[in-house]
Coordinates of C-alpha atoms in Angstrom, one line a residue:
Chain A
M349 CA 0.0 0.0 0.0
L350 CA 2.7 2.4 1.0
E351 CA 6.4 1.7 0.3
V352 CA 9.1 4.1 1.4
V353 CA 12.4 3.5 -0.2
N354 CA 15.6 5.3 0.8
L355 CA 13.8 8.5 1.9
T356 CA 16.1 11.4 2.7
K357 CA 15.0 14.8 3.8
S358 CA 17.4 17.7 4.3
F359 CA 16.6 21.2 5.1
E360 CA 18.8 23.9 3.8
L361 CA 18.3 27.0 6.0
H362 CA 19.4 30.0 4.0
V363 CA 18.2 32.6 6.5
S364 CA 19.8 31.5 9.8
Q365 CA 23.1 30.2 8.4
V366 CA 22.8 26.9 10.1
G367 CA 23.6 25.2 6.9
K368 CA 22.0 21.8 6.0
V369 CA 20.1 19.7 8.5
Y370 CA 19.4 16.0 7.8
P371 CA 16.6 14.7 10.0
I372 CA 15.9 11.7 7.8
Q373 CA 18.6 9.7 5.9
G374 CA 18.0 6.6 3.8
L375 CA 14.9 5.5 5.5
S376 CA 12.9 2.5 4.1
F377 CA 9.8 0.9 5.3
H378 CA 6.4 -0.3 4.0
I379 CA 2.9 -0.6 5.3
R380 CA 0.4 -3.3 4.0
Q381 CA -3.2 -2.5 3.2
G382 CA -5.3 -2.2 6.4
R383 CA -2.4 -2.2 8.8
F384 CA -1.5 0.4 11.4
L385 CA 2.2 1.4 11.6
G386 CA 3.2 3.3 14.7
I387 CA 6.4 5.4 14.6
A388 CA 8.3 5.7 17.8
G389 CA 11.4 7.6 18.9
P390 CA 12.5 10.5 21.1
S391 CA 11.3 13.9 20.1
G392 CA 13.3 15.9 17.5
I393 CA 14.4 12.7 15.7
G394 CA 12.3 13.4 12.6
K395 CA 9.1 11.4 13.2
S396 CA 6.8 14.2 12.0
T397 CA 9.2 14.9 9.1
I398 CA 8.5 11.3 7.8
L399 CA 4.7 11.9 7.9
K400 CA 5.0 15.3 6.3
C401 CA 7.1 13.8 3.5
I402 CA 4.4 11.2 2.8
F403 CA 1.7 13.9 2.7
R404 CA 4.1 16.1 0.7
T405 CA 3.9 19.0 3.1
Y406 CA 7.6 18.5 2.9
M407 CA 9.3 17.8 -0.4
P408 CA 11.5 14.7 0.0
S409 CA 15.1 15.5 -0.9
S410 CA 15.6 12.1 -2.4
G411 CA 14.1 8.6 -2.3
E412 CA 10.7 7.2 -3.3
V413 CA 7.3 7.1 -1.6
W414 CA 5.2 4.6 -3.5
Y415 CA 1.5 4.7 -2.8
D416 CA -1.1 2.4 -4.4
S417 CA -3.9 4.7 -5.3
L418 CA -7.4 3.6 -6.0
H419 CA -7.9 6.3 -8.7
E420 CA -4.5 7.0 -10.0
G421 CA -2.6 3.6 -9.9
R422 CA 0.8 3.3 -8.2
V423 CA 2.1 6.8 -7.5
D424 CA 5.5 8.0 -6.3
L425 CA 4.4 10.7 -3.9
A426 CA 7.9 12.2 -3.9
Q427 CA 7.6 12.8 -7.6
A428 CA 3.8 13.4 -8.1
D429 CA 2.9 16.8 -9.5
D430 CA 1.0 19.3 -7.4
R431 CA -2.4 18.7 -9.1
Q432 CA -2.1 15.0 -8.5
M433 CA -1.3 15.6 -4.8
I434 CA -4.3 17.9 -4.5
R435 CA -6.6 15.2 -6.0
L436 CA -5.1 12.5 -3.7
R437 CA -5.5 14.7 -0.7
E438 CA -9.1 15.4 -1.6
R439 CA -10.0 11.8 -2.0
E440 CA -7.5 9.4 -0.5
L441 CA -5.1 10.8 2.0
G442 CA -6.0 12.1 5.4
Y443 CA -3.7 14.1 7.7
V444 CA -4.3 15.0 11.3
S445 CA -1.8 17.4 12.9
Q446 CA -1.7 18.7 16.4
F447 CA -3.3 22.0 15.5
L448 CA -6.5 23.1 13.9
K449 CA -6.1 25.9 11.4
V450 CA -9.3 27.0 9.8
I451 CA -11.1 30.0 8.6
P452 CA -12.2 32.1 11.5
R453 CA -16.0 32.6 12.2
V454 CA -17.1 29.4 10.4
P455 CA -19.3 27.1 12.6
A456 CA -17.7 23.8 13.6
V457 CA -20.2 21.7 11.7
D458 CA -19.5 23.6 8.5
I459 CA -15.8 23.2 8.9
V460 CA -16.2 19.5 9.1
A461 CA -18.9 19.3 6.3
E462 CA -16.8 21.4 4.0
R463 CA -14.5 18.4 3.3
L464 CA -17.3 16.5 1.7
L465 CA -18.4 19.2 -0.7
P466 CA -15.6 18.7 -3.3
L467 CA -16.6 15.0 -3.4
G468 CA -20.0 15.9 -4.7
W469 CA -22.1 15.7 -1.5
S470 CA -25.0 18.1 -1.2
Q471 CA -24.8 20.8 1.5
D472 CA -27.5 19.1 3.6
D473 CA -26.1 15.6 3.4
A474 CA -22.6 16.8 4.2
R475 CA -23.9 18.7 7.2
R476 CA -25.8 15.7 8.5
E477 CA -22.8 13.5 8.1
A478 CA -20.7 16.1 9.9
E479 CA -23.1 16.1 12.8
R480 CA -22.9 12.3 13.0
M481 CA -19.1 12.7 13.1
L482 CA -19.1 15.3 15.8
E483 CA -21.5 13.2 17.8
R484 CA -19.3 10.2 17.5
L485 CA -16.3 12.3 18.8
R486 CA -18.4 13.5 21.7
I487 CA -18.6 17.2 20.9
P488 CA -21.5 18.7 22.8
R489 CA -24.4 19.5 20.4
K490 CA -24.6 23.1 21.5
L491 CA -21.1 23.7 20.2
W492 CA -21.8 22.5 16.7
Q493 CA -22.8 26.0 15.6
A494 CA -20.0 27.7 17.5
F495 CA -16.7 28.8 16.0
P496 CA -13.8 26.4 16.8
A497 CA -11.6 29.3 17.8
T498 CA -13.6 29.5 21.0
F499 CA -13.2 25.8 21.8
S500 CA -10.8 24.2 24.3
G501 CA -7.7 22.5 22.9
G502 CA -9.2 19.1 23.2
E503 CA -12.4 20.1 21.4
Q504 CA -10.5 21.8 18.6
Q505 CA -8.5 18.6 18.2
R506 CA -11.7 16.6 17.9
V507 CA -12.9 18.9 15.2
N508 CA -9.6 18.4 13.5
L509 CA -10.1 14.6 13.7
A510 CA -13.7 14.8 12.5
R511 CA -12.5 16.8 9.5
A512 CA -10.0 14.1 8.6
F513 CA -12.2 11.1 9.3
I514 CA -15.3 12.3 7.5
V515 CA -13.9 11.7 4.1
R516 CA -12.9 8.1 5.0
P517 CA -9.4 8.3 3.6
R518 CA -7.6 5.2 2.4
L519 CA -4.4 6.2 4.0
M520 CA -4.6 8.1 7.3
I521 CA -1.6 10.0 8.6
L522 CA -1.8 10.8 12.3
D523 CA 0.7 13.2 13.9
E524 CA -0.1 12.9 17.7
P525 CA -3.8 13.3 17.3
T526 CA -4.4 12.4 21.0
A527 CA -1.8 14.8 22.4
S528 CA -4.3 17.2 24.0
L529 CA -7.2 14.9 24.8
D530 CA -8.4 13.6 28.1
R531 CA -8.6 9.9 28.9
E532 CA -12.3 9.4 27.9
T533 CA -12.0 11.3 24.6
T534 CA -8.7 9.4 23.9
S535 CA -10.6 6.1 24.2
A536 CA -13.3 7.5 21.9
V537 CA -10.6 8.3 19.3
I538 CA -9.0 4.8 19.8
E539 CA -12.4 3.2 19.2
M540 CA -12.7 5.2 16.0
L541 CA -9.3 4.3 14.8
Q542 CA -10.0 0.6 15.5
A543 CA -13.3 0.9 13.6
M544 CA -11.6 2.5 10.7
K545 CA -9.0 -0.2 10.7
R546 CA -11.8 -2.8 10.5
E547 CA -13.1 -0.9 7.5
G548 CA -9.8 -1.4 5.8
T549 CA -8.1 2.0 6.3
T550 CA -4.4 1.9 6.3
M551 CA -2.8 4.2 8.9
V552 CA 0.5 5.5 10.0
G553 CA 0.9 7.5 13.1
I554 CA 2.9 9.0 16.0
F555 CA 1.6 8.8 19.5
H556 CA 3.5 9.9 22.5
D557 CA 1.2 7.9 24.7
W558 CA 2.6 4.4 24.7
D559 CA -0.8 2.9 25.8
V560 CA -2.5 4.4 22.8
M561 CA 0.3 3.1 20.5
E562 CA -0.1 -0.4 21.9
Q563 CA -3.8 -0.4 21.4
V564 CA -3.9 0.6 17.8
A565 CA -0.6 -0.2 16.2
D566 CA 0.1 -3.5 14.4
E567 CA 3.7 -2.8 13.8
I568 CA 6.1 -0.3 15.2
L569 CA 8.9 1.5 13.5
D570 CA 11.7 2.4 15.8
I571 CA 13.7 5.4 14.9
T572 CA 17.0 4.9 16.6
L573 CA 19.7 7.4 15.8
S574 CA 19.2 11.1 15.5
G575 CA 20.6 12.9 12.5
G576 CA 20.1 9.9 10.2
G577 CA 20.8 6.2 10.8
T578 CA 18.7 3.2 10.0
M579 CA 15.3 2.1 11.1
R580 CA 13.7 -1.2 11.3
P581 CA 10.1 -2.4 11.6
K582 CA 9.5 -4.7 14.5
P583 CA 6.4 -6.5 15.7
A584 CA 4.4 -4.7 18.4
A585 CA 4.0 -5.9 22.0
A586 CA 1.4 -8.6 22.6
G587 CA -1.3 -6.1 23.6
A588 CA -1.6 -4.8 20.0
Q589 CA -2.9 -8.2 18.8
A590 CA -6.1 -7.9 20.8
E591 CA -8.4 -8.0 17.8
Chain B
M293 CA 21.3 31.9 -9.3
S294 CA 20.0 28.4 -9.9
L295 CA 16.4 27.5 -9.6
P296 CA 15.3 25.4 -6.7
S297 CA 14.9 21.7 -7.5
R298 CA 11.2 21.8 -7.0
L299 CA 10.7 24.1 -9.9
D300 CA 12.9 21.9 -12.1
S301 CA 10.9 18.8 -11.4
Q302 CA 7.7 20.6 -12.1
Q303 CA 8.8 21.7 -15.4
R304 CA 9.9 18.3 -16.3
Q305 CA 6.5 16.9 -15.3
G306 CA 4.8 19.6 -17.2
A307 CA 6.6 18.5 -20.3
A308 CA 5.7 14.9 -19.8
Q309 CA 2.0 15.7 -19.6
D310 CA 1.7 13.8 -16.4
A311 CA -1.7 15.2 -15.4
A312 CA -4.8 13.1 -15.5
P313 CA -6.6 13.3 -18.8
D314 CA -9.9 14.7 -17.4
E315 CA -8.1 17.7 -16.0
R316 CA -7.6 20.6 -18.4
P317 CA -6.4 24.0 -17.2
I318 CA -8.8 26.8 -17.5
L319 CA -6.0 29.3 -17.8
Q320 CA -2.6 28.8 -19.3
V321 CA 0.1 31.5 -19.2
R322 CA 3.3 31.1 -21.1
N323 CA 6.3 33.4 -21.0
L324 CA 4.4 36.5 -20.0
N325 CA 6.6 39.6 -20.0
K326 CA 5.7 43.1 -19.1
R327 CA 8.1 46.0 -19.6
F328 CA 7.2 49.5 -18.6
G329 CA 8.9 51.9 -21.0
D330 CA 9.9 51.4 -24.7
G331 CA 13.2 49.6 -24.0
C332 CA 16.3 50.3 -26.0
A333 CA 19.2 48.5 -27.5
H334 CA 21.1 48.7 -24.2
C335 CA 18.4 47.1 -22.1
L336 CA 19.7 43.8 -20.6
P337 CA 18.0 40.7 -21.9
A338 CA 15.2 39.5 -19.6
H339 CA 17.0 36.5 -18.2
V340 CA 19.9 38.6 -16.8
E341 CA 19.2 39.7 -13.3
H342 CA 20.0 43.3 -12.3
P343 CA 18.9 45.5 -9.5
G344 CA 15.4 46.8 -9.8
N345 CA 15.2 45.3 -13.3
R346 CA 15.7 48.8 -14.6
C347 CA 17.7 49.8 -17.6
P348 CA 20.1 52.6 -16.7
R349 CA 20.1 54.0 -20.2
C350 CA 16.4 54.3 -21.1
G351 CA 14.8 53.8 -17.7
S352 CA 12.5 50.9 -18.8
V353 CA 11.5 48.5 -16.0
Q354 CA 10.9 44.8 -16.5
A355 CA 8.0 44.2 -14.2
C356 CA 7.1 40.6 -15.1
I357 CA 9.7 38.2 -16.6
D358 CA 8.8 34.9 -18.3
L359 CA 5.9 34.0 -16.1
N360 CA 4.6 30.5 -16.8
F361 CA 1.7 28.8 -14.9
D362 CA -1.6 26.9 -15.3
L363 CA -4.8 27.3 -13.4
Y364 CA -7.3 24.5 -13.1
P365 CA -11.1 24.8 -12.7
G366 CA -12.2 25.5 -9.2
E367 CA -8.6 26.0 -8.1
I368 CA -7.2 28.9 -6.1
L369 CA -3.7 30.0 -6.9
G370 CA -2.1 32.3 -4.4
V371 CA 0.5 34.8 -5.5
V372 CA 2.8 36.2 -2.8
G373 CA 5.9 38.5 -2.9
E374 CA 7.1 41.7 -1.6
S375 CA 5.8 45.0 -2.9
G376 CA 7.2 45.7 -6.3
S377 CA 7.6 42.1 -7.2
G378 CA 5.1 42.3 -10.0
K379 CA 2.1 40.7 -8.4
S380 CA -0.4 43.4 -9.5
T381 CA 1.2 43.9 -12.9
M382 CA 0.7 40.2 -13.5
V383 CA -3.0 40.1 -12.7
R384 CA -3.5 43.5 -14.5
S385 CA -1.9 42.0 -17.6
L386 CA -4.1 39.0 -17.4
Y387 CA -7.2 41.2 -17.2
F388 CA -5.8 43.3 -20.1
D389 CA -5.5 46.4 -18.0
E390 CA -1.9 46.4 -19.0
D391 CA -0.7 45.4 -22.4
A392 CA 1.7 42.6 -21.9
T393 CA 5.0 43.1 -23.8
S394 CA 5.1 39.5 -24.9
G395 CA 3.8 36.1 -24.0
E396 CA 0.8 33.9 -24.5
M397 CA -2.4 33.4 -22.5
F398 CA -5.0 30.7 -23.2
I399 CA -8.4 30.3 -21.6
S400 CA -10.2 27.0 -22.2
S401 CA -13.6 28.5 -22.7
C402 CA -12.3 31.1 -25.2
K403 CA -11.9 30.0 -28.8
N404 CA -11.4 26.4 -27.6
G405 CA -8.3 27.4 -25.7
E406 CA -6.2 27.5 -28.8
S407 CA -5.9 31.2 -29.5
N408 CA -3.4 33.4 -27.7
L409 CA -5.7 36.0 -26.1
L410 CA -2.9 38.5 -25.5
A411 CA -2.7 38.9 -29.3
E412 CA -6.4 39.6 -29.8
S413 CA -7.8 43.0 -30.9
A414 CA -9.0 45.5 -28.3
Q415 CA -12.6 44.7 -29.0
Q416 CA -12.0 40.9 -28.6
K417 CA -10.1 41.6 -25.3
R418 CA -13.0 43.6 -24.0
Y419 CA -15.4 40.9 -25.0
I420 CA -13.3 38.2 -23.3
R421 CA -12.9 40.2 -20.1
N422 CA -16.6 40.9 -19.9
H423 CA -17.7 37.4 -20.6
V424 CA -15.3 35.1 -18.8
M425 CA -13.4 37.1 -16.3
G426 CA -14.0 39.0 -13.1
M427 CA -11.5 41.3 -11.4
V428 CA -11.5 42.7 -7.9
Y429 CA -9.0 45.5 -7.3
Q430 CA -7.4 46.4 -4.0
N431 CA -8.9 49.9 -4.3
P432 CA -12.6 49.7 -4.8
Y433 CA -12.4 53.1 -6.7
L434 CA -10.8 51.2 -9.6
G435 CA -13.5 48.6 -9.8
L436 CA -16.7 50.5 -9.0
R437 CA -18.3 53.7 -10.2
M438 CA -18.7 55.3 -6.8
S439 CA -21.5 57.6 -7.6
Y440 CA -23.7 55.1 -9.5
S441 CA -26.0 53.0 -7.5
S442 CA -24.6 49.6 -6.4
S443 CA -27.2 47.8 -8.4
G444 CA -26.3 50.0 -11.4
N445 CA -22.7 49.0 -11.0
I446 CA -23.7 45.3 -11.4
A447 CA -26.1 46.2 -14.3
E448 CA -23.1 47.8 -16.0
K449 CA -21.2 44.6 -15.9
L450 CA -24.2 42.6 -17.1
F451 CA -24.9 45.1 -20.0
A452 CA -21.3 44.6 -21.0
A453 CA -21.9 40.8 -21.0
D454 CA -24.9 41.2 -23.3
H455 CA -27.7 40.9 -20.8
F456 CA -30.4 43.5 -21.6
H457 CA -33.5 42.4 -19.8
V458 CA -33.9 45.0 -17.1
G459 CA -36.1 43.0 -14.9
R460 CA -33.7 40.1 -14.9
I461 CA -30.7 42.3 -14.4
R462 CA -32.4 43.7 -11.3
E463 CA -33.2 40.3 -10.0
R464 CA -29.6 39.2 -10.5
A465 CA -28.3 42.3 -8.8
A466 CA -30.4 41.6 -5.8
E467 CA -29.3 38.0 -5.7
L468 CA -25.6 38.9 -5.9
L469 CA -25.8 41.7 -3.3
G470 CA -27.7 39.3 -1.1
R471 CA -24.9 36.8 -1.5
V472 CA -22.3 39.2 -0.2
E473 CA -24.6 40.3 2.6
I474 CA -25.4 43.8 1.4
P475 CA -28.9 44.7 2.8
L476 CA -31.4 44.7 0.0
G477 CA -32.7 48.0 1.2
R478 CA -29.4 49.6 0.3
M479 CA -28.9 48.1 -3.1
D480 CA -29.7 51.4 -4.9
E481 CA -27.3 53.5 -2.8
P482 CA -24.0 54.5 -4.4
P483 CA -21.0 52.6 -3.0
K484 CA -19.3 55.9 -1.9
R485 CA -21.7 55.9 1.0
F486 CA -20.6 52.4 2.0
S487 CA -17.8 51.4 4.4
G488 CA -14.6 50.0 2.8
G489 CA -15.6 46.4 3.6
M490 CA -19.0 46.9 2.0
Q491 CA -17.4 48.5 -1.1
Q492 CA -15.1 45.5 -1.4
R493 CA -18.1 43.2 -1.2
V494 CA -20.0 45.2 -3.8
Q495 CA -16.9 44.9 -6.0
I496 CA -16.9 41.1 -5.6
S497 CA -20.5 40.9 -6.5
K498 CA -19.9 43.0 -9.6
A499 CA -17.0 40.8 -10.6
L500 CA -19.2 37.8 -10.3
A501 CA -22.2 39.2 -12.1
N502 CA -21.5 37.4 -15.4
N503 CA -20.8 34.1 -13.7
P504 CA -17.1 34.1 -14.8
P505 CA -15.2 30.9 -14.6
L506 CA -12.1 32.9 -13.8
L507 CA -11.8 35.5 -11.0
L508 CA -8.7 37.7 -10.3
L509 CA -8.4 39.1 -6.8
D510 CA -5.8 41.7 -6.1
E511 CA -5.3 42.2 -2.4
V512 CA -9.0 42.0 -1.6
T513 CA -8.6 41.8 2.2
T514 CA -5.8 44.3 2.6
G515 CA -7.0 47.2 4.7
L516 CA -10.2 45.5 5.9
D517 CA -10.7 45.0 9.6
L518 CA -10.4 41.5 10.8
S519 CA -14.1 40.7 11.2
V520 CA -14.8 41.8 7.7
Q521 CA -11.7 40.0 6.4
A522 CA -13.0 36.7 7.9
R523 CA -16.3 37.3 6.1
V524 CA -14.7 38.0 2.8
L525 CA -12.5 34.9 3.1
D526 CA -15.5 32.8 3.8
L527 CA -17.3 34.3 0.9
I528 CA -14.4 33.6 -1.5
R529 CA -14.3 29.9 -0.3
S530 CA -18.0 29.4 -0.7
L531 CA -17.9 30.9 -4.2
R532 CA -15.2 28.4 -5.2
R533 CA -17.1 25.6 -3.6
E534 CA -20.5 26.4 -5.1
L535 CA -19.7 28.0 -8.4
K536 CA -16.4 26.2 -9.1
V537 CA -14.8 29.5 -9.9
A538 CA -11.0 29.4 -10.5
M539 CA -9.2 32.2 -8.8
V540 CA -5.8 34.0 -8.8
V541 CA -5.5 35.5 -5.3
V542 CA -2.8 38.1 -4.9
S543 CA -1.9 38.9 -1.3
H544 CA 1.1 39.8 0.8
D545 CA -0.7 38.3 3.8
L546 CA 0.5 34.7 4.1
G547 CA -2.4 33.9 6.5
V548 CA -4.9 34.7 3.8
I549 CA -3.0 32.6 1.3
R550 CA -2.9 29.7 3.8
M551 CA -6.6 29.8 4.2
L552 CA -7.5 30.1 0.6
A553 CA -4.9 28.9 -1.9
D554 CA -4.4 25.3 -3.1
R555 CA -1.1 26.2 -4.7
T556 CA 1.1 29.2 -4.3
M557 CA 3.5 31.1 -6.5
V558 CA 6.2 33.3 -5.0
L559 CA 7.3 36.3 -7.1
R560 CA 10.4 38.3 -6.7
Q561 CA 11.7 41.0 -9.0
G562 CA 9.2 39.9 -11.6
R563 CA 10.2 36.3 -11.6
I564 CA 8.5 33.2 -10.3
I565 CA 11.1 31.9 -7.8
E566 CA 9.1 29.1 -6.3
M567 CA 5.7 27.4 -6.9
G568 CA 4.1 24.5 -5.1
L569 CA 1.4 23.3 -2.8
T570 CA 0.6 26.1 -0.3
D571 CA 1.4 24.1 2.8
Q572 CA 4.7 23.1 1.2
I573 CA 5.6 26.6 0.3
L574 CA 4.8 27.7 3.9
E575 CA 6.4 24.8 5.8
D576 CA 9.2 23.7 3.5
P577 CA 10.3 26.7 1.4
Q578 CA 13.3 26.0 -0.7
H579 CA 14.3 29.4 -2.0
A580 CA 16.2 31.7 0.3
Y581 CA 13.8 34.6 -0.3
T582 CA 10.7 32.4 0.4
Q583 CA 12.3 31.2 3.7
L584 CA 12.9 34.8 4.7
L585 CA 9.3 35.7 3.8
V586 CA 7.8 32.7 5.7
H587 CA 10.0 33.1 8.7
S588 CA 8.9 36.7 9.0
L589 CA 5.4 35.5 9.5
L590 CA 4.1 36.4 13.0

């Protein structure tokens, strides 16, 4: 489903005269359809960089990121042109970051529903689906018409998750989606991730909370050395095989 | 100075016709150049960089140099760059406000997308601009007749696009002004009596009157207060969503670009120095100038 070959990402900082930084060097791994790959490692080692290279928020410096697309065949995301990336992001790739960045003064339900409109949903259907999603993520009904800027961190994060989940992406990229959530909401998110996995969604994610990682991940990719080095997939602890 | 690798790979892909067959750009711009002044034998060729792009002998200024890009239906292309980088000159050339010095421009719904519109006659250009384009200027005084009524301003655009049924024009004006949340009771007031934000919204509704597939927005939210800005941004997004209008959005506000644009082009001294997905430009800028620009963001 996703095969990363020899991925290298360097940043050349022209402004601050730091020179070149190499967070990721020669990384290879793959994820099979419907599996959940967790990425582990200390902070600053380049975990988010890997995810951003897959979503093409970062342009990989070299290497290949092969993705088996439903609509476009086998695509090297490191080489895909911008329009192709836009189409893939609209229909197949989901990305959840730690922050919610949206247009101010748009109600939460519309922010979530908005994602479905380019896929041909009617305004009403999209809104109903968005409400279902918000309900599932336990956002109080009275907040649905409120602006997310007024929400607490955890609530914003759930809107963020709803926005990503609602399009049912084939490949979900999760960058610490549970970082600002309390225990109950975290378990709601875990349930949702597990439900999505049962539906066949492939996922790759970073979780700082090891409990969460154990509950959702099938395999874990350990990132060992900072500033490059090798990485190897290893089977998860026994707890991950609960299903 | 060498181009960043991203631009190189894009050009390669452009040559290989990598795009899916169902996608056809609505707007194609090829080697667009705009020089202010007549130029002389001593002017440096366009590909040579020199300070201010100004010829010391005749004083001609190269404002846009070899601009190349495509715009797809329903897509928003952001254009950023410091002042004097040629952003406005570019959109004004696309709207035929300025006569481009050289280059080609194709619009898929005009003459089957095969004719270079920059080479058309003045009448043809006026026809094209009235039928398939809309333009919103930073300064509402450029886009509106301030002492006509607001509905009259919209009627003017509709007349120009060959709509002559007065009743239907009035209906359309009411519909458009309603869309941008101008109270219907005030549709016959002249824009000079409106606030800046309202004027900007009247200008947007005028630009949309003929249902153009292509909209050019030059610093629409600059100078508006934040609450009006949020409303205008939401309006622009809903227009794209519901009417599938393709837009070129010029702004020096990177926050606006982040909210609106699918792809972003960075201009400097009349050249495109970087172009890519908006989040990529903002989070992983390759060119030194883009890094400076992005890192200056509050």
